[in-house]
Amino acid sequence: MRIFLDGKLVEKIDAKISVFDHGFLYGDGIFEGIRAYNGRVFRLKEHLERLWSSAKAINLEIPIHKKEMEKALIKTILANKLNDAYIRLIVTRGCGDLGLDFRNCTKPSSVIIIADQVKMYLEEFYEKGIGVVTVSTRRIRQDSLSPNIKSLNYLNNILAKMQAVRSGAAEAIMLNAEGYVVECPGDNIFIVKNGILCTPAGSEGALVGITRDAVIELAKNKSGVPVKEVRLSLYDVYTADECFLTGTAAEIVPVVVVDSRIIGDGKIGKITSKLIKEFKALARSSGTPIK
Ligand code: PXG
């Protein structure tokens, strides 16, 4: 596997960054998880825009232009001969010293692109749906750190996932400080109630996901399903007809059990199935061509 590191394609074994990089020392950096389907990079423009917005929000200067980043990303996918890929774009603050002071990071940020073929969830998750639980780790308050900054510090999300997995569930539902449903550690959450698709509004503290946006567009424009971005309580989730998660890595995963409550009839819902089909078709037929 070949990795793009600061302007060069290197072998996996040579893809190393310094232990003095503040991305490693403090999680001081940003990332994007992107997918390519059928030789096309899905929503590349949106991912690059979000990366640049994350950079702006943390005062990080990305050392290359968007167009160069796009070229480097495509070059990396091509170098690995991939048609379908999961791509990780990472930009760190760069090398500094052991102090927090960002001014000591005199070397420009590191840009790393990894393209690989990754299966994030078991196939049976998509066939049967998953069971999720609410966890005690709350989503970081948005007045402390905006959920829209995809920073390299995911400890809070990892602790949430760990609690879920250790209690035998596939995923975690995270609540905000007020106790309302926000999202999962790496996915947005949706429910269907009486034919209406609902998801927590961005103002609840969720990352406004790119897959979330695609699903909302499909529901409104293709399926004729009304969509509401709302405040969602656990009661709303427990009593929903359908539930599913969305994310670049996960795509669309049906949820059939939440905190031991069976959702709907315990099977993948009709609207969920329709959206999964439509999302697959959209992902395979749209996006930036790799060649
Ligand atoms: N919420 C959070 C907190 C995320 O990190 C999503 C929602 C979904 O957004 P997109 O734009 O991808 O539809 C994300 C992004 C993983 C993994 O390995 C997933 C993400 C980030 C890091 C790792 O599953 N998802």
PDB file of C-alpha atoms and ligand atoms in Angstrom:
ATOM      1  CA  MET A   1       0.000   0.000   0.000  1.00  0.00           C
ATOM      2  CA  ARG A   2       1.257   3.487  -0.816  1.00  0.00           C
ATOM      3  CA  ILE A   3       0.577   6.537   1.306  1.00  0.00           C
ATOM      4  CA  PHE A   4       0.780  10.203   0.398  1.00  0.00           C
ATOM      5  CA  LEU A   5       2.931  11.969   2.980  1.00  0.00           C
ATOM      6  CA  ASP A   6       3.936  15.605   2.613  1.00  0.00           C
ATOM      7  CA  GLY A   7       4.056  15.615  -1.143  1.00  0.00           C
ATOM      8  CA  LYS A   8       5.450  12.136  -1.744  1.00  0.00           C
ATOM      9  CA  LEU A   9       4.000   8.683  -2.221  1.00  0.00           C
ATOM     10  CA  VAL A  10       5.734   6.336   0.194  1.00  0.00           C
ATOM     11  CA  GLU A  11       5.379   2.687   1.176  1.00  0.00           C
ATOM     12  CA  LYS A  12       3.291   1.888   4.272  1.00  0.00           C
ATOM     13  CA  ILE A  13       6.427   0.992   6.264  1.00  0.00           C
ATOM     14  CA  ASP A  14       7.974   4.398   5.480  1.00  0.00           C
ATOM     15  CA  ALA A  15       4.828   6.408   6.226  1.00  0.00           C
ATOM     16  CA  LYS A  16       6.006   7.849   9.536  1.00  0.00           C
ATOM     17  CA  ILE A  17       5.572  11.173  11.275  1.00  0.00           C
ATOM     18  CA  SER A  18       7.531  12.600  14.180  1.00  0.00           C
ATOM     19  CA  VAL A  19       6.634  11.916  17.825  1.00  0.00           C
ATOM     20  CA  PHE A  20       6.947  15.711  18.196  1.00  0.00           C
ATOM     21  CA  ASP A  21       4.079  16.319  15.775  1.00  0.00           C
ATOM     22  CA  HIS A  22       1.333  18.049  17.739  1.00  0.00           C
ATOM     23  CA  GLY A  23      -1.196  15.856  15.974  1.00  0.00           C
ATOM     24  CA  PHE A  24       0.331  12.942  17.894  1.00  0.00           C
ATOM     25  CA  LEU A  25       1.096  14.819  21.126  1.00  0.00           C
ATOM     26  CA  TYR A  26      -2.220  16.641  21.492  1.00  0.00           C
ATOM     27  CA  GLY A  27      -4.629  15.532  18.787  1.00  0.00           C
ATOM     28  CA  ASP A  28      -3.946  18.947  17.252  1.00  0.00           C
ATOM     29  CA  GLY A  29      -5.033  18.313  13.702  1.00  0.00           C
ATOM     30  CA  ILE A  30      -8.012  17.505  11.535  1.00  0.00           C
ATOM     31  CA  PHE A  31      -9.211  14.729   9.254  1.00  0.00           C
ATOM     32  CA  GLU A  32     -11.815  13.542   6.777  1.00  0.00           C
ATOM     33  CA  GLY A  33     -13.040  10.023   6.038  1.00  0.00           C
ATOM     34  CA  ILE A  34     -14.024   9.753   2.368  1.00  0.00           C
ATOM     35  CA  ARG A  35     -15.224   6.894   0.171  1.00  0.00           C
ATOM     36  CA  ALA A  36     -14.820   6.059  -3.478  1.00  0.00           C
ATOM     37  CA  TYR A  37     -17.346   3.820  -5.206  1.00  0.00           C
ATOM     38  CA  ASN A  38     -17.065   2.363  -8.650  1.00  0.00           C
ATOM     39  CA  GLY A  39     -14.143   4.602  -9.630  1.00  0.00           C
ATOM     40  CA  ARG A  40     -15.698   7.813  -8.299  1.00  0.00           C
ATOM     41  CA  VAL A  41     -14.983   9.766  -5.127  1.00  0.00           C
ATOM     42  CA  PHE A  42     -18.268  10.431  -3.363  1.00  0.00           C
ATOM     43  CA  ARG A  43     -18.978  14.084  -2.470  1.00  0.00           C
ATOM     44  CA  LEU A  44     -15.297  15.048  -2.705  1.00  0.00           C
ATOM     45  CA  LYS A  45     -16.031  18.776  -2.925  1.00  0.00           C
ATOM     46  CA  GLU A  46     -18.082  18.625   0.292  1.00  0.00           C
ATOM     47  CA  HIS A  47     -15.363  16.675   2.135  1.00  0.00           C
ATOM     48  CA  LEU A  48     -12.660  19.123   1.035  1.00  0.00           C
ATOM     49  CA  GLU A  49     -14.819  22.069   2.022  1.00  0.00           C
ATOM     50  CA  ARG A  50     -15.399  20.538   5.463  1.00  0.00           C
ATOM     51  CA  LEU A  51     -11.656  19.877   5.864  1.00  0.00           C
ATOM     52  CA  TRP A  52     -10.885  23.501   5.023  1.00  0.00           C
ATOM     53  CA  SER A  53     -13.589  24.698   7.432  1.00  0.00           C
ATOM     54  CA  SER A  54     -12.181  22.493  10.222  1.00  0.00           C
ATOM     55  CA  ALA A  55      -8.740  23.986   9.480  1.00  0.00           C
ATOM     56  CA  LYS A  56     -10.074  27.527   9.567  1.00  0.00           C
ATOM     57  CA  ALA A  57     -11.837  26.900  12.866  1.00  0.00           C
ATOM     58  CA  ILE A  58      -8.648  25.650  14.558  1.00  0.00           C
ATOM     59  CA  ASN A  59      -6.396  28.251  12.898  1.00  0.00           C
ATOM     60  CA  LEU A  60      -4.478  25.669  10.910  1.00  0.00           C
ATOM     61  CA  GLU A  61      -3.057  26.536   7.564  1.00  0.00           C
ATOM     62  CA  ILE A  62      -3.257  23.645   5.122  1.00  0.00           C
ATOM     63  CA  PRO A  63       0.047  23.870   3.227  1.00  0.00           C
ATOM     64  CA  ILE A  64      -1.455  22.963  -0.161  1.00  0.00           C
ATOM     65  CA  HIS A  65      -4.383  24.264  -2.205  1.00  0.00           C
ATOM     66  CA  LYS A  66      -7.702  22.432  -2.459  1.00  0.00           C
ATOM     67  CA  LYS A  67      -7.062  21.540  -6.095  1.00  0.00           C
ATOM     68  CA  GLU A  68      -3.634  20.075  -5.202  1.00  0.00           C
ATOM     69  CA  MET A  69      -5.226  18.102  -2.374  1.00  0.00           C
ATOM     70  CA  GLU A  70      -7.799  16.734  -4.828  1.00  0.00           C
ATOM     71  CA  LYS A  71      -5.032  15.710  -7.244  1.00  0.00           C
ATOM     72  CA  ALA A  72      -2.986  14.112  -4.448  1.00  0.00           C
ATOM     73  CA  LEU A  73      -6.032  12.167  -3.263  1.00  0.00           C
ATOM     74  CA  ILE A  74      -6.766  10.819  -6.735  1.00  0.00           C
ATOM     75  CA  LYS A  75      -3.079  10.016  -7.269  1.00  0.00           C
ATOM     76  CA  THR A  76      -3.053   8.002  -4.027  1.00  0.00           C
ATOM     77  CA  ILE A  77      -6.152   6.011  -4.999  1.00  0.00           C
ATOM     78  CA  LEU A  78      -4.622   5.308  -8.416  1.00  0.00           C
ATOM     79  CA  ALA A  79      -1.271   4.300  -6.883  1.00  0.00           C
ATOM     80  CA  ASN A  80      -3.130   1.685  -4.852  1.00  0.00           C
ATOM     81  CA  LYS A  81      -5.144   0.507  -7.883  1.00  0.00           C
ATOM     82  CA  LEU A  82      -8.430   0.953  -6.066  1.00  0.00           C
ATOM     83  CA  ASN A  83     -11.846   1.364  -7.581  1.00  0.00           C
ATOM     84  CA  ASP A  84     -13.670   1.250  -4.265  1.00  0.00           C
ATOM     85  CA  ALA A  85     -11.795   2.735  -1.350  1.00  0.00           C
ATOM     86  CA  TYR A  86     -11.977   4.298   2.080  1.00  0.00           C
ATOM     87  CA  ILE A  87      -9.722   7.337   2.128  1.00  0.00           C
ATOM     88  CA  ARG A  88      -8.421   9.103   5.210  1.00  0.00           C
ATOM     89  CA  LEU A  89      -7.205  12.678   4.786  1.00  0.00           C
ATOM     90  CA  ILE A  90      -5.232  13.995   7.739  1.00  0.00           C
ATOM     91  CA  VAL A  91      -3.634  17.383   8.347  1.00  0.00           C
ATOM     92  CA  THR A  92      -1.670  17.881  11.564  1.00  0.00           C
ATOM     93  CA  ARG A  93      -0.221  21.018  13.191  1.00  0.00           C
ATOM     94  CA  GLY A  94       3.244  19.624  12.460  1.00  0.00           C
ATOM     95  CA  CYS A  95       6.387  19.250  14.550  1.00  0.00           C
ATOM     96  CA  GLY A  96       6.797  21.349  17.659  1.00  0.00           C
ATOM     97  CA  ASP A  97       8.220  20.652  21.092  1.00  0.00           C
ATOM     98  CA  LEU A  98       6.667  19.091  24.184  1.00  0.00           C
ATOM     99  CA  GLY A  99       4.865  22.304  25.122  1.00  0.00           C
ATOM    100  CA  LEU A 100       1.306  23.119  24.129  1.00  0.00           C
ATOM    101  CA  ASP A 101       2.422  26.294  22.389  1.00  0.00           C
ATOM    102  CA  PHE A 102       1.451  26.018  18.733  1.00  0.00           C
ATOM    103  CA  ARG A 103       4.009  28.721  17.878  1.00  0.00           C
ATOM    104  CA  ASN A 104       6.733  26.116  18.309  1.00  0.00           C
ATOM    105  CA  CYS A 105       5.298  24.158  15.387  1.00  0.00           C
ATOM    106  CA  THR A 106       7.479  25.896  12.859  1.00  0.00           C
ATOM    107  CA  LYS A 107       7.450  23.098  10.315  1.00  0.00           C
ATOM    108  CA  PRO A 108       4.351  23.322   8.119  1.00  0.00           C
ATOM    109  CA  SER A 109       1.569  20.865   8.818  1.00  0.00           C
ATOM    110  CA  SER A 110       1.843  17.281   7.664  1.00  0.00           C
ATOM    111  CA  VAL A 111      -0.616  16.152   5.015  1.00  0.00           C
ATOM    112  CA  ILE A 112      -1.309  12.441   4.977  1.00  0.00           C
ATOM    113  CA  ILE A 113      -3.600  10.527   2.648  1.00  0.00           C
ATOM    114  CA  ILE A 114      -4.327   6.856   3.155  1.00  0.00           C
ATOM    115  CA  ALA A 115      -6.462   4.929   0.690  1.00  0.00           C
ATOM    116  CA  ASP A 116      -7.390   1.377   1.546  1.00  0.00           C
ATOM    117  CA  GLN A 117     -10.117  -1.182   1.166  1.00  0.00           C
ATOM    118  CA  VAL A 118     -11.873  -1.340   4.515  1.00  0.00           C
ATOM    119  CA  LYS A 119     -14.973  -3.163   5.694  1.00  0.00           C
ATOM    120  CA  MET A 120     -16.151  -1.162   8.671  1.00  0.00           C
ATOM    121  CA  TYR A 121     -19.034  -3.335   9.860  1.00  0.00           C
ATOM    122  CA  LEU A 122     -19.933  -7.001   9.559  1.00  0.00           C
ATOM    123  CA  GLU A 123     -22.151  -7.909   6.589  1.00  0.00           C
ATOM    124  CA  GLU A 124     -24.826  -9.270   8.950  1.00  0.00           C
ATOM    125  CA  PHE A 125     -25.245  -5.783  10.471  1.00  0.00           C
ATOM    126  CA  TYR A 126     -26.688  -4.623   7.150  1.00  0.00           C
ATOM    127  CA  GLU A 127     -28.799  -7.744   6.641  1.00  0.00           C
ATOM    128  CA  LYS A 128     -30.366  -7.978  10.106  1.00  0.00           C
ATOM    129  CA  GLY A 129     -29.849  -4.549  11.648  1.00  0.00           C
ATOM    130  CA  ILE A 130     -27.961  -3.786  14.837  1.00  0.00           C
ATOM    131  CA  GLY A 131     -28.628  -3.285  18.517  1.00  0.00           C
ATOM    132  CA  VAL A 132     -27.416  -0.035  20.076  1.00  0.00           C
ATOM    133  CA  VAL A 133     -27.307   1.321  23.619  1.00  0.00           C
ATOM    134  CA  THR A 134     -27.241   4.773  25.181  1.00  0.00           C
ATOM    135  CA  VAL A 135     -23.926   5.398  26.900  1.00  0.00           C
ATOM    136  CA  SER A 136     -22.893   7.594  29.814  1.00  0.00           C
ATOM    137  CA  THR A 137     -20.215   9.489  27.879  1.00  0.00           C
ATOM    138  CA  ARG A 138     -21.867  12.673  26.633  1.00  0.00           C
ATOM    139  CA  ARG A 139     -21.011  14.411  23.401  1.00  0.00           C
ATOM    140  CA  ILE A 140     -18.633  17.313  24.108  1.00  0.00           C
ATOM    141  CA  ARG A 141     -20.621  20.529  24.539  1.00  0.00           C
ATOM    142  CA  GLN A 142     -20.591  22.644  21.425  1.00  0.00           C
ATOM    143  CA  ASP A 143     -19.644  25.725  23.408  1.00  0.00           C
ATOM    144  CA  SER A 144     -16.408  23.881  24.256  1.00  0.00           C
ATOM    145  CA  LEU A 145     -15.621  22.395  20.858  1.00  0.00           C
ATOM    146  CA  SER A 146     -17.759  22.568  17.744  1.00  0.00           C
ATOM    147  CA  PRO A 147     -18.930  19.112  16.633  1.00  0.00           C
ATOM    148  CA  ASN A 148     -18.274  20.231  13.065  1.00  0.00           C
ATOM    149  CA  ILE A 149     -14.523  20.357  13.640  1.00  0.00           C
ATOM    150  CA  LYS A 150     -13.346  16.881  12.676  1.00  0.00           C
ATOM    151  CA  SER A 151     -10.350  17.016  14.972  1.00  0.00           C
ATOM    152  CA  LEU A 152      -7.830  14.264  15.643  1.00  0.00           C
ATOM    153  CA  ASN A 153      -9.088  14.066  19.200  1.00  0.00           C
ATOM    154  CA  TYR A 154     -11.824  11.431  19.234  1.00  0.00           C
ATOM    155  CA  LEU A 155     -11.297  10.167  22.775  1.00  0.00           C
ATOM    156  CA  ASN A 156     -14.813  11.040  23.878  1.00  0.00           C
ATOM    157  CA  ASN A 157     -16.260   9.141  20.918  1.00  0.00           C
ATOM    158  CA  ILE A 158     -13.930   6.172  21.484  1.00  0.00           C
ATOM    159  CA  LEU A 159     -14.976   5.940  25.154  1.00  0.00           C
ATOM    160  CA  ALA A 160     -18.605   5.966  24.064  1.00  0.00           C
ATOM    161  CA  LYS A 161     -18.003   3.178  21.536  1.00  0.00           C
ATOM    162  CA  MET A 162     -16.031   1.179  24.118  1.00  0.00           C
ATOM    163  CA  GLN A 163     -18.884   1.269  26.609  1.00  0.00           C
ATOM    164  CA  ALA A 164     -21.340   0.080  23.954  1.00  0.00           C
ATOM    165  CA  VAL A 165     -19.140  -2.735  22.655  1.00  0.00           C
ATOM    166  CA  ARG A 166     -18.240  -3.910  26.187  1.00  0.00           C
ATOM    167  CA  SER A 167     -21.921  -4.148  27.002  1.00  0.00           C
ATOM    168  CA  GLY A 168     -22.546  -6.291  23.924  1.00  0.00           C
ATOM    169  CA  ALA A 169     -24.050  -3.658  21.606  1.00  0.00           C
ATOM    170  CA  ALA A 170     -22.774  -2.747  18.165  1.00  0.00           C
ATOM    171  CA  GLU A 171     -22.942   1.015  18.591  1.00  0.00           C
ATOM    172  CA  ALA A 172     -23.435   3.800  21.107  1.00  0.00           C
ATOM    173  CA  ILE A 173     -26.056   6.516  21.169  1.00  0.00           C
ATOM    174  CA  MET A 174     -24.538   9.687  22.590  1.00  0.00           C
ATOM    175  CA  LEU A 175     -26.644  12.346  24.307  1.00  0.00           C
ATOM    176  CA  ASN A 176     -25.885  16.052  24.604  1.00  0.00           C
ATOM    177  CA  ALA A 177     -25.476  17.856  27.924  1.00  0.00           C
ATOM    178  CA  GLU A 178     -29.282  18.333  28.098  1.00  0.00           C
ATOM    179  CA  GLY A 179     -29.879  14.613  27.691  1.00  0.00           C
ATOM    180  CA  TYR A 180     -31.215  14.690  24.124  1.00  0.00           C
ATOM    181  CA  VAL A 181     -30.078  12.264  21.430  1.00  0.00           C
ATOM    182  CA  VAL A 182     -27.256  13.666  19.287  1.00  0.00           C
ATOM    183  CA  GLU A 183     -25.470  10.992  17.273  1.00  0.00           C
ATOM    184  CA  CYS A 184     -23.249   7.929  17.508  1.00  0.00           C
ATOM    185  CA  PRO A 185     -19.443   8.078  17.849  1.00  0.00           C
ATOM    186  CA  GLY A 186     -18.914   8.094  14.057  1.00  0.00           C
ATOM    187  CA  ASP A 187     -22.444   8.181  12.639  1.00  0.00           C
ATOM    188  CA  ASN A 188     -25.554  10.342  12.532  1.00  0.00           C
ATOM    189  CA  ILE A 189     -28.864   8.890  13.688  1.00  0.00           C
ATOM    190  CA  PHE A 190     -32.295   8.949  12.029  1.00  0.00           C
ATOM    191  CA  ILE A 191     -35.725   7.687  13.007  1.00  0.00           C
ATOM    192  CA  VAL A 192     -38.926   7.264  11.014  1.00  0.00           C
ATOM    193  CA  LYS A 193     -42.220   7.982  12.785  1.00  0.00           C
ATOM    194  CA  ASN A 194     -45.570   7.953  10.969  1.00  0.00           C
ATOM    195  CA  GLY A 195     -43.833   8.257   7.606  1.00  0.00           C
ATOM    196  CA  ILE A 196     -41.694  11.262   8.616  1.00  0.00           C
ATOM    197  CA  LEU A 197     -37.907  11.022   8.678  1.00  0.00           C
ATOM    198  CA  CYS A 198     -36.418  12.798  11.708  1.00  0.00           C
ATOM    199  CA  THR A 199     -32.835  13.454  12.739  1.00  0.00           C
ATOM    200  CA  PRO A 200     -31.310  15.633  15.459  1.00  0.00           C
ATOM    201  CA  ALA A 201     -30.765  19.182  14.210  1.00  0.00           C
ATOM    202  CA  GLY A 202     -27.186  20.429  13.902  1.00  0.00           C
ATOM    203  CA  SER A 203     -27.951  22.762  16.829  1.00  0.00           C
ATOM    204  CA  GLU A 204     -28.284  19.685  19.096  1.00  0.00           C
ATOM    205  CA  GLY A 205     -24.509  19.204  18.800  1.00  0.00           C
ATOM    206  CA  ALA A 206     -24.163  16.608  16.032  1.00  0.00           C
ATOM    207  CA  LEU A 207     -21.684  16.733  13.202  1.00  0.00           C
ATOM    208  CA  VAL A 208     -23.662  17.671  10.107  1.00  0.00           C
ATOM    209  CA  GLY A 209     -22.606  14.563   8.210  1.00  0.00           C
ATOM    210  CA  ILE A 210     -22.173  14.350   4.457  1.00  0.00           C
ATOM    211  CA  THR A 211     -23.995  10.996   4.323  1.00  0.00           C
ATOM    212  CA  ARG A 212     -26.725  12.586   6.477  1.00  0.00           C
ATOM    213  CA  ASP A 213     -27.104  15.339   3.869  1.00  0.00           C
ATOM    214  CA  ALA A 214     -27.236  12.817   1.020  1.00  0.00           C
ATOM    215  CA  VAL A 215     -29.931  10.788   2.809  1.00  0.00           C
ATOM    216  CA  ILE A 216     -32.003  13.911   3.529  1.00  0.00           C
ATOM    217  CA  GLU A 217     -31.803  14.890  -0.171  1.00  0.00           C
ATOM    218  CA  LEU A 218     -32.800  11.375  -1.291  1.00  0.00           C
ATOM    219  CA  ALA A 219     -35.732  11.277   1.112  1.00  0.00           C
ATOM    220  CA  LYS A 220     -37.047  14.691   0.072  1.00  0.00           C
ATOM    221  CA  ASN A 221     -36.369  14.583  -3.662  1.00  0.00           C
ATOM    222  CA  LYS A 222     -36.517  10.934  -4.614  1.00  0.00           C
ATOM    223  CA  SER A 223     -38.701   9.129  -2.097  1.00  0.00           C
ATOM    224  CA  GLY A 224     -41.107  11.942  -1.271  1.00  0.00           C
ATOM    225  CA  VAL A 225     -40.538  11.304   2.436  1.00  0.00           C
ATOM    226  CA  PRO A 226     -40.878  14.471   4.551  1.00  0.00           C
ATOM    227  CA  VAL A 227     -37.811  15.255   6.662  1.00  0.00           C
ATOM    228  CA  LYS A 228     -37.604  17.114   9.971  1.00  0.00           C
ATOM    229  CA  GLU A 229     -34.454  18.206  11.768  1.00  0.00           C
ATOM    230  CA  VAL A 230     -35.580  18.216  15.363  1.00  0.00           C
ATOM    231  CA  ARG A 231     -34.779  17.781  19.042  1.00  0.00           C
ATOM    232  CA  LEU A 232     -34.961  14.034  19.590  1.00  0.00           C
ATOM    233  CA  SER A 233     -35.512  12.385  22.970  1.00  0.00           C
ATOM    234  CA  LEU A 234     -34.808   8.765  23.833  1.00  0.00           C
ATOM    235  CA  TYR A 235     -38.596   8.307  24.066  1.00  0.00           C
ATOM    236  CA  ASP A 236     -38.836   9.357  20.380  1.00  0.00           C
ATOM    237  CA  VAL A 237     -36.219   6.749  19.451  1.00  0.00           C
ATOM    238  CA  TYR A 238     -37.752   3.946  21.558  1.00  0.00           C
ATOM    239  CA  THR A 239     -41.183   4.514  20.020  1.00  0.00           C
ATOM    240  CA  ALA A 240     -39.977   5.022  16.429  1.00  0.00           C
ATOM    241  CA  ASP A 241     -41.189   2.832  13.566  1.00  0.00           C
ATOM    242  CA  GLU A 242     -37.694   2.643  12.065  1.00  0.00           C
ATOM    243  CA  CYS A 243     -34.189   3.723  13.000  1.00  0.00           C
ATOM    244  CA  PHE A 244     -30.857   3.824  11.141  1.00  0.00           C
ATOM    245  CA  LEU A 245     -27.375   5.330  11.297  1.00  0.00           C
ATOM    246  CA  THR A 246     -25.457   7.105   8.537  1.00  0.00           C
ATOM    247  CA  GLY A 247     -21.754   7.795   8.030  1.00  0.00           C
ATOM    248  CA  THR A 248     -19.098   7.629   5.354  1.00  0.00           C
ATOM    249  CA  ALA A 249     -17.570   4.565   6.950  1.00  0.00           C
ATOM    250  CA  ALA A 250     -20.831   2.895   7.978  1.00  0.00           C
ATOM    251  CA  GLU A 251     -22.948   4.056   4.997  1.00  0.00           C
ATOM    252  CA  ILE A 252     -26.522   3.269   6.138  1.00  0.00           C
ATOM    253  CA  VAL A 253     -26.916   0.769   8.993  1.00  0.00           C
ATOM    254  CA  PRO A 254     -30.395  -0.275  10.131  1.00  0.00           C
ATOM    255  CA  VAL A 255     -31.010  -0.283  13.894  1.00  0.00           C
ATOM    256  CA  VAL A 256     -33.524  -2.786  15.260  1.00  0.00           C
ATOM    257  CA  VAL A 257     -32.939  -2.640  19.025  1.00  0.00           C
ATOM    258  CA  VAL A 258     -32.272   0.408  21.220  1.00  0.00           C
ATOM    259  CA  ASP A 259     -31.609  -0.053  24.966  1.00  0.00           C
ATOM    260  CA  SER A 260     -33.401  -3.439  24.769  1.00  0.00           C
ATOM    261  CA  ARG A 261     -36.523  -1.903  23.126  1.00  0.00           C
ATOM    262  CA  ILE A 262     -37.382  -3.472  19.786  1.00  0.00           C
ATOM    263  CA  ILE A 263     -37.806  -0.804  17.129  1.00  0.00           C
ATOM    264  CA  GLY A 264     -40.962  -1.222  15.008  1.00  0.00           C
ATOM    265  CA  ASP A 265     -41.373  -4.907  14.257  1.00  0.00           C
ATOM    266  CA  GLY A 266     -37.680  -5.640  14.837  1.00  0.00           C
ATOM    267  CA  LYS A 267     -36.964  -5.857  11.107  1.00  0.00           C
ATOM    268  CA  ILE A 268     -35.355  -3.402   8.722  1.00  0.00           C
ATOM    269  CA  GLY A 269     -37.984  -0.757   7.961  1.00  0.00           C
ATOM    270  CA  LYS A 270     -39.504  -0.053   4.537  1.00  0.00           C
ATOM    271  CA  ILE A 271     -38.242   3.536   4.286  1.00  0.00           C
ATOM    272  CA  THR A 272     -34.810   2.466   5.560  1.00  0.00           C
ATOM    273  CA  SER A 273     -34.589  -0.261   2.862  1.00  0.00           C
ATOM    274  CA  LYS A 274     -35.620   2.194   0.174  1.00  0.00           C
ATOM    275  CA  LEU A 275     -33.029   4.765   1.270  1.00  0.00           C
ATOM    276  CA  ILE A 276     -30.286   2.107   1.401  1.00  0.00           C
ATOM    277  CA  LYS A 277     -31.088   1.127  -2.200  1.00  0.00           C
ATOM    278  CA  GLU A 278     -31.209   4.725  -3.382  1.00  0.00           C
ATOM    279  CA  PHE A 279     -27.993   5.611  -1.556  1.00  0.00           C
ATOM    280  CA  LYS A 280     -26.156   2.679  -3.178  1.00  0.00           C
ATOM    281  CA  ALA A 281     -27.314   3.784  -6.612  1.00  0.00           C
ATOM    282  CA  LEU A 282     -26.361   7.410  -5.957  1.00  0.00           C
ATOM    283  CA  ALA A 283     -22.903   6.509  -4.605  1.00  0.00           C
ATOM    284  CA  ARG A 284     -22.111   4.304  -7.615  1.00  0.00           C
ATOM    285  CA  SER A 285     -23.260   6.807 -10.207  1.00  0.00           C
ATOM    286  CA  SER A 286     -22.169  10.206  -8.894  1.00  0.00           C
ATOM    287  CA  GLY A 287     -18.909  11.701  -7.626  1.00  0.00           C
ATOM    288  CA  THR A 288     -15.545  12.801  -8.989  1.00  0.00           C
ATOM    289  CA  PRO A 289     -14.088  10.251 -11.432  1.00  0.00           C
ATOM    290  CA  ILE A 290     -10.753   8.792 -10.296  1.00  0.00           C
ATOM    291  CA  LYS A 291      -9.297   8.665 -13.800  1.00  0.00           C
TER     292      LYS A 291
HETATM  293  N1  PXG B   1     -20.731  11.951  13.488  1.00  0.00           N
HETATM  294  C1  PXG B   1     -19.433  11.909  13.827  1.00  0.00           C
HETATM  295  C2  PXG B   1     -19.024  12.268  15.198  1.00  0.00           C
HETATM  296  C3  PXG B   1     -18.471  11.523  12.867  1.00  0.00           C
HETATM  297  O1  PXG B   1     -17.187  11.505  13.189  1.00  0.00           O
HETATM  298  C4  PXG B   1     -20.267  11.220  11.263  1.00  0.00           C
HETATM  299  C5  PXG B   1     -21.157  11.632  12.252  1.00  0.00           C
HETATM  300  C6  PXG B   1     -20.780  10.922   9.888  1.00  0.00           C
HETATM  301  O2  PXG B   1     -20.410  11.955   8.987  1.00  0.00           O
HETATM  302  P1  PXG B   1     -20.168  11.682   7.435  1.00  0.00           P
HETATM  303  O3  PXG B   1     -19.807  13.007   6.895  1.00  0.00           O
HETATM  304  O4  PXG B   1     -19.042  10.682   7.344  1.00  0.00           O
HETATM  305  O5  PXG B   1     -21.413  11.152   6.888  1.00  0.00           O
HETATM  306  C7  PXG B   1     -18.895  11.179  11.564  1.00  0.00           C
HETATM  307  C8  PXG B   1     -17.866  10.782  10.554  1.00  0.00           C
HETATM  308  C9  PXG B   1     -15.258   5.202  11.583  1.00  0.00           C
HETATM  309  C10 PXG B   1     -15.202   6.702  11.595  1.00  0.00           C
HETATM  310  O6  PXG B   1     -14.179   4.600  11.588  1.00  0.00           O
HETATM  311  C11 PXG B   1     -16.265   7.457  11.170  1.00  0.00           C
HETATM  312  C12 PXG B   1     -16.207   8.844  11.205  1.00  0.00           C
HETATM  313  C13 PXG B   1     -15.080   9.445  11.668  1.00  0.00           C
HETATM  314  C14 PXG B   1     -14.030   8.667  12.094  1.00  0.00           C
HETATM  315  C15 PXG B   1     -14.064   7.289  12.041  1.00  0.00           C
HETATM  316  O7  PXG B   1     -16.351   4.648  11.562  1.00  0.00           O
HETATM  317  N2  PXG B   1     -17.354   9.500  10.792  1.00  0.00           N
END
